[in-house]
C-alpha angles and dihedrals in degrees: 000000000000105000093174092065133064118211146173116235145177134196124244116278108197112235092354140095127249106210134182113188124195116242091219126069121220130209133197121006114011133185119189118184129171145148117244137176138182113259114241112246126232092271090059090251140102104243098168112027106179146095112056094166144172133188123201130188090028129150095239095252111049120053090203092060095084141017111312120199107198114192113197095353130160091050091316095303100113143024111209147174115218123193100208100314098335122099107231103165135014145165137185091199098077108059140130115274115280131213109267093029096076129045097220106041096183095050091049084075107017107099091353110130111191111219107220121189125185121185130187109184113170104308095338121098126185140176129202131179122200089348095306116116113234097187148318127223135185116218112211088203107030118205112250100234142271144152129338125231128195107201151152136200124231089344146094116242140186121208125195139170094015116178131179121198117191144176097219134009 
């Protein structure tokens, strides 16, 4: 579909997570940016568009060990930031396209790579999607650092042009 790009992808796993952890751990300020899209299902449709997620400062095993940025989670009803298991920021204004909101449902996803940018700078965390800021949050007790996970829930995902900028390895 996009022959000019190379990507990493995974098929849908019903009621399960697809997770890709970094081998390296990062400390201090961290910026993770990547392009992601929902993988087309076997019927050439997008039956469950949701959950283009990333976790930073994780332990490399448990997604709830760090900060999790969940774009279009909860069946594409909410975009949230979780600190470990606690919701600390959320919006219902930055979501994946929904049926009825766009004229051409298939093309809302086909060849659309969502640009997702997560920044942890000191105690401030922010998420933006396609250049639009979803939210910012200040952590009174910032997590030290750790591994990064690109992941989805009950979905197939493609990830391209992923970059991680860091203060300390």
